[in-house]
Short mmCIF file of C-alpha atoms in Angstrom, two decimals:
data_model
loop_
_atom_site.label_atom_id
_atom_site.label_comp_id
_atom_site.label_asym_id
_atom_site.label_seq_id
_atom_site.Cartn_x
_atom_site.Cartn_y
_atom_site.Cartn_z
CA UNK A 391 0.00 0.00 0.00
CA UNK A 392 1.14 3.44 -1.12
CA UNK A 393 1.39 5.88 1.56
CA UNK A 394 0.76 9.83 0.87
CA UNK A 395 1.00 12.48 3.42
CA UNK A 396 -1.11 14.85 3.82
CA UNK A 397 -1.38 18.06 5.47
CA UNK A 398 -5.13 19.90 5.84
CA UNK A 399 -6.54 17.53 3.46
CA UNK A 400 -3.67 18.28 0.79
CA UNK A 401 -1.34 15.64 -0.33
CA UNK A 402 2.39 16.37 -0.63
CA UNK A 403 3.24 15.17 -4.33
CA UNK A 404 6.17 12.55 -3.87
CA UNK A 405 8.08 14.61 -6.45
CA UNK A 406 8.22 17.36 -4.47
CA UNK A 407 9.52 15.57 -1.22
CA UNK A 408 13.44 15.76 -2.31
CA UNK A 409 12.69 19.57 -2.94
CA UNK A 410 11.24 19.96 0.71
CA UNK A 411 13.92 17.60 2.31
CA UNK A 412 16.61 20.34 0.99
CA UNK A 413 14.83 23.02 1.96
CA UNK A 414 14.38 22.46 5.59
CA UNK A 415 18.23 20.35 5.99
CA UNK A 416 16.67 17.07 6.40
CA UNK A 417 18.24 15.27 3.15
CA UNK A 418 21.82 14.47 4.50
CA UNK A 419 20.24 12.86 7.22
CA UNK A 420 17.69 10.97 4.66
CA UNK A 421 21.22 10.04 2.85
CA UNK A 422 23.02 8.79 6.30
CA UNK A 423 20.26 6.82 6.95
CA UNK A 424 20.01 5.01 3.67
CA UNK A 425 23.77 3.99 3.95
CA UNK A 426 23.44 2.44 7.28
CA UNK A 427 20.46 0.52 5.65
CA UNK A 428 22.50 -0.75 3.30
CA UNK A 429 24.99 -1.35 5.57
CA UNK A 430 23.37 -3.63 8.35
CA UNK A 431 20.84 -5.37 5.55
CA UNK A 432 23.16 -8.67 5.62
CA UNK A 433 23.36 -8.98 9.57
CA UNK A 434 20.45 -11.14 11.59
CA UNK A 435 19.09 -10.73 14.74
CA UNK A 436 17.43 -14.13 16.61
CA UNK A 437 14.41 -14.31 17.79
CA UNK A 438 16.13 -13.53 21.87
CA UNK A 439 17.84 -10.80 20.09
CA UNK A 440 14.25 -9.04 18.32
CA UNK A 441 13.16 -9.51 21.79
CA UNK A 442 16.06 -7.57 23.42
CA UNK A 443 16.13 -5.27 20.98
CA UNK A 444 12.12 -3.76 21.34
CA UNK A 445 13.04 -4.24 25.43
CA UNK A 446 16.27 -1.60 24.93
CA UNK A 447 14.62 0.72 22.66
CA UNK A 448 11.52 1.05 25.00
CA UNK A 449 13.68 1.41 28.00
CA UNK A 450 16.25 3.83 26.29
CA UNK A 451 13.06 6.31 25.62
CA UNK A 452 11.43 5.40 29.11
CA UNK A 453 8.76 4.21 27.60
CA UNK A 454 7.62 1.88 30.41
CA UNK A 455 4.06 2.23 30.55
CA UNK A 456 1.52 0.64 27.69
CA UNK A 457 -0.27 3.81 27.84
CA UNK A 458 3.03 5.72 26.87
CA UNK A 459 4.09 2.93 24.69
CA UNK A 460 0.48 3.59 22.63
CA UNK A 461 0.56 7.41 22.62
CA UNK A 462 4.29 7.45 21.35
CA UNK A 463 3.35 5.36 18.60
CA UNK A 464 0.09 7.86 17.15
CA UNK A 465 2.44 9.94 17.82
CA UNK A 466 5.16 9.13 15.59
CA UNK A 467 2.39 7.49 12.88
CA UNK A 468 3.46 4.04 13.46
CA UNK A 469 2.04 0.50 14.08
CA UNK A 470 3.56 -2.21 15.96
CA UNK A 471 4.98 -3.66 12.99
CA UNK A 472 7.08 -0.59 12.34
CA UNK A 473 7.96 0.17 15.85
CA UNK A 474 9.45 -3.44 15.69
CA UNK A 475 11.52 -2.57 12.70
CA UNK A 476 13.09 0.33 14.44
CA UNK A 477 13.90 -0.86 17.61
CA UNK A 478 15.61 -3.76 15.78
CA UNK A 479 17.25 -1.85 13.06
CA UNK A 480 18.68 0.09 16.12
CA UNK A 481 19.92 -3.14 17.54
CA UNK A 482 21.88 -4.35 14.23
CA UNK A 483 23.16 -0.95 14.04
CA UNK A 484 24.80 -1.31 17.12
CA UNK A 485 25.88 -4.58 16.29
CA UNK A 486 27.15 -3.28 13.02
CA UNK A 487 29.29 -1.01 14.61
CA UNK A 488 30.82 -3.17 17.74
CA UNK A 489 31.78 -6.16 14.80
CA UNK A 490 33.37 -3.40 12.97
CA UNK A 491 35.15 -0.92 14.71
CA UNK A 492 35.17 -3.27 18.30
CA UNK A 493 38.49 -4.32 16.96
CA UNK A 494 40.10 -1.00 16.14
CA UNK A 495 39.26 0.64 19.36
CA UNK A 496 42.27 0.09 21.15
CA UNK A 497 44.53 1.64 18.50
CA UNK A 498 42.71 4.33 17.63
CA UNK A 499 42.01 5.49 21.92
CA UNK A 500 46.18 5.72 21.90
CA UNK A 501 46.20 7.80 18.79
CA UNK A 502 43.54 10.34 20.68
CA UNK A 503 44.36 10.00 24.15
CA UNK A 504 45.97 13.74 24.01
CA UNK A 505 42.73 14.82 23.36
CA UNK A 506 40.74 12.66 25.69
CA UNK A 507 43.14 13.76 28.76
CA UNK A 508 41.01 16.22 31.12
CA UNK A 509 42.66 19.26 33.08
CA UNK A 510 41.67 21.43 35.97
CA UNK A 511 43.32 24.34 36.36
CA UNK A 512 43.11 28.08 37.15
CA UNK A 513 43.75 31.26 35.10
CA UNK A 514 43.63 34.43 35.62
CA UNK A 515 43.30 37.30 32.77
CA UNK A 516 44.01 40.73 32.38
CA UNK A 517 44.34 43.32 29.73
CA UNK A 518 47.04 45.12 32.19
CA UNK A 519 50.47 43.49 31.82
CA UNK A 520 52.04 45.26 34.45
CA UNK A 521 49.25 44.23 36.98
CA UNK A 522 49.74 40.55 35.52
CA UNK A 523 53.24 40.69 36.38
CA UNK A 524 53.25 41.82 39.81
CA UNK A 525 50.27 39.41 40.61
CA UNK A 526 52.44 36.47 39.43
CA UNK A 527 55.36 37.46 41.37
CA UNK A 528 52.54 37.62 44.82
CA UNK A 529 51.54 34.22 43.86
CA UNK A 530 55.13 33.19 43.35
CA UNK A 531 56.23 34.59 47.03
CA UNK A 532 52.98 33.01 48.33
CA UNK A 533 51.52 36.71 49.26
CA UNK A 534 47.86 35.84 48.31
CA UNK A 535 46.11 32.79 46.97
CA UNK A 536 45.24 31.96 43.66
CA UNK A 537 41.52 31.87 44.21
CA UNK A 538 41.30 35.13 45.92
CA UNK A 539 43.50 37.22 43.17
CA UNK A 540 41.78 35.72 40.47
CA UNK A 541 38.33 36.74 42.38
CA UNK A 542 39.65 40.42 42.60
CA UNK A 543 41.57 40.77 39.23
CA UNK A 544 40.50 38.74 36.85
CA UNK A 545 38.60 40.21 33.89
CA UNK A 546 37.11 36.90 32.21
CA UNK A 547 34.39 35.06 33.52
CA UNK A 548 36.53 32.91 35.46
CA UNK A 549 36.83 35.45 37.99
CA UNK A 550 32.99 33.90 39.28
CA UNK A 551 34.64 30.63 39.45
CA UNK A 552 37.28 32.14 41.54
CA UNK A 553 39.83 31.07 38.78
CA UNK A 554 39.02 27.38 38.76
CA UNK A 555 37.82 26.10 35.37
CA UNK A 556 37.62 22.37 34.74
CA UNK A 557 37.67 19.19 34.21
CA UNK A 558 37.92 20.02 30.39
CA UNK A 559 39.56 18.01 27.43
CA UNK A 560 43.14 19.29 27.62
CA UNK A 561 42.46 21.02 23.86
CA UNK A 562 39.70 23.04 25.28
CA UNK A 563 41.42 25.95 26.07
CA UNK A 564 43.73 28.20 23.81
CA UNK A 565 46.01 26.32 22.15
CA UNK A 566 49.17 28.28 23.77
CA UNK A 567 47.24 27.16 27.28
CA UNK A 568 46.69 23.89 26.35
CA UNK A 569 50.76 23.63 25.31
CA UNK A 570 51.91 25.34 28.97
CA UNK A 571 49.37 22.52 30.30
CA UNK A 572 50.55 19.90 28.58
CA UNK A 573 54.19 20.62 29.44
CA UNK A 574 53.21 21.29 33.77
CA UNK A 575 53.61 19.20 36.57
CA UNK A 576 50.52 19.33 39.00
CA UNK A 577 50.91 23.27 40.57
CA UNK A 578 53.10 24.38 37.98
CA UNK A 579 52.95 28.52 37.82
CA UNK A 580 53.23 29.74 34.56
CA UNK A 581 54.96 33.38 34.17
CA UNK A 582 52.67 35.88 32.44
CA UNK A 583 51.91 35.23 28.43
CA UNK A 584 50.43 37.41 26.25
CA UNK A 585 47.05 36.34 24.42
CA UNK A 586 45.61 38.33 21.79
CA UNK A 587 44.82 42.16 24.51
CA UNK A 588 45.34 39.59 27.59
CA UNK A 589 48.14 39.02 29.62
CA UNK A 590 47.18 35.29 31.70
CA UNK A 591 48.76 33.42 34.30
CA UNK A 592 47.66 29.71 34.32
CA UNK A 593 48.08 27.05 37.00
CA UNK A 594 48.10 23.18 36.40
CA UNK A 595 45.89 22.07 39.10
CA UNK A 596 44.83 18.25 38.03
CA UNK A 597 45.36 16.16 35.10
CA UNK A 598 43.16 13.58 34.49
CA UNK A 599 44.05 10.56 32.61
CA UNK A 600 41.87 9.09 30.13
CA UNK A 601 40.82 5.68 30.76
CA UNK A 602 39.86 2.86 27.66
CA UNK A 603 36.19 2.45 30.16
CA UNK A 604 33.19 1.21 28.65
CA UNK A 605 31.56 4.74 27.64
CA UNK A 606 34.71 5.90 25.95
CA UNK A 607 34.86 2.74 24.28
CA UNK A 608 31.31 3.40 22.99
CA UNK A 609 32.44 7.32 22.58
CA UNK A 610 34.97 6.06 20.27
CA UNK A 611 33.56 3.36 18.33
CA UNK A 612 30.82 5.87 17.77
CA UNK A 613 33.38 8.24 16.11
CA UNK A 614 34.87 5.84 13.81
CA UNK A 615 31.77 5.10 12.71
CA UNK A 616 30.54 8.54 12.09
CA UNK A 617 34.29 8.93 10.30
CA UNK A 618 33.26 5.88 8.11
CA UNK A 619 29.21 7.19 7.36
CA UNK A 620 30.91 11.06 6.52
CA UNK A 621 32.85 9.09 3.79
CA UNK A 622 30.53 6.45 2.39
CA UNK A 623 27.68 9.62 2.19
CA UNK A 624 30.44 11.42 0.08
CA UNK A 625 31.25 8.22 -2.18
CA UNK A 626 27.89 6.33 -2.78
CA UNK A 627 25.42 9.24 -2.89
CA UNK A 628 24.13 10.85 -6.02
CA UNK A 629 21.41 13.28 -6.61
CA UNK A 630 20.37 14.09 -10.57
CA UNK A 631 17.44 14.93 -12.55
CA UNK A 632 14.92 12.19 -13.35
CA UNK A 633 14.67 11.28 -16.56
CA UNK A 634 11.10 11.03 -16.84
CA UNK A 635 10.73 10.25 -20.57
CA UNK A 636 13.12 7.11 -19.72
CA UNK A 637 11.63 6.81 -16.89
CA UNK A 638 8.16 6.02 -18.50
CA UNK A 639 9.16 3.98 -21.23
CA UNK A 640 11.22 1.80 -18.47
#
């Protein structure tokens, strides 16, 4: 059966549905979709697994209740046919990517550990060099604390946090802070360094080490995969003019 959609009584014409999906940004997402399609079509799922599958999708979009269950399907337009295809297709996809990129993990978590480290640390910022430099040399000689001259003197919003900004991915900040970061030891002080109309002084405080755990596993295996769709989209997809003449004689 041929499904049309229809809004106020008026049907969309299927030629025009390409037009609309460009228009409102939908169509590389139409296009990603299609890969993975063609992608996961030769793996099977058991009957345990189909059952697993509907039970993680429900549970994932706390959908416990039959009531909910029945009001997210009008919802969405769907019967319980096509709510079973989705909450499978979700569980090959994830199969998909664990048989593909499981493998690779390991590898590619050394070649991005640098950016999966985490600092703390504190900064403080000011378009005054000279005040800069004689606020280093009171943290240096131990005159004040960090926290309570960055809370007086510091002119970025880091001045609420009393100086303290982290845990972030130690390529979060500047690039010439992330370099004085990546070259402390824990309580390193850092002389004053010019930054575009700031002078800043920056203090290792904690460096966290990235750990292969099970969510970064999934973080990563979720990245090589998106690496692999980005490509695939640019190599198998083509959009051009219907022929419709052919088209009719076909």
């Amino acid at each position: 059966m041929t499904e049309v959609i229809k809004i106020n009584e008026t049907p969309i014409p299927p030629e025009k549905l390409v037009s609309h999906l460009k228009t409102y940004q939908m169509l590389p997402q139409l296009l990603r979709e299609l890969i993975i399609d063609r992608a996961i079509a030769p793996i099977e799922c058991s009957p345990e697994e189909v059952e697993k599958a509907k039970k993680e999708y429900l549970t994932q979009n706390r959908l416990t209740d039959p009531k909910q269950v029945q009001a997210w399907l009008q919802y969405n337009h769907l019967n319980q046919e096509e709510f079973e295809k989705i909450a499978i297709r979700k569980y090959k996809l994830k199969k998909f990517k664990q048989e593909t990129w499981g493998v690779k993990v390991e590898s590619y978590f050394l070649q991005r550990k640098r950016d999966l480290d985490q600092v703390v640390y504190s900064l403080l910022r000011t378009k005054d060099h000279s005040i800069a430099t004689e606020l280093y040399f009171r943290l240096q000689n131990q005159e004040a604390s960090f926290e309570e001259l960055a809370q007086k003197y510091s002119e970025g919003a880091e001045a609420e946090t009393r100086g303290i900004i982290g845990p972030v991915p130690v390529t979060t900040p500047h690039e010439k802070v992330s370099e004085m970061l990546l070259k402390s030891e824990v309580g390193q002080l850092w002389p004053p360094v010019r930054i575009g109309e700031w002078s800043i002084i920056v203090r290792l405080e904690k460096l966290i080490s990235a750990q292969l755990d099970e969510p970064t596993r999934q973080k990563l295996i979720h990245e090589l995969f998106s690496k692999w769709l980005e490509e695939e989209v640019k190599k198998q997809i083509k959009i051009e003019p219907l022929d419709t003449e052919t088209s009719e004689v076909a």
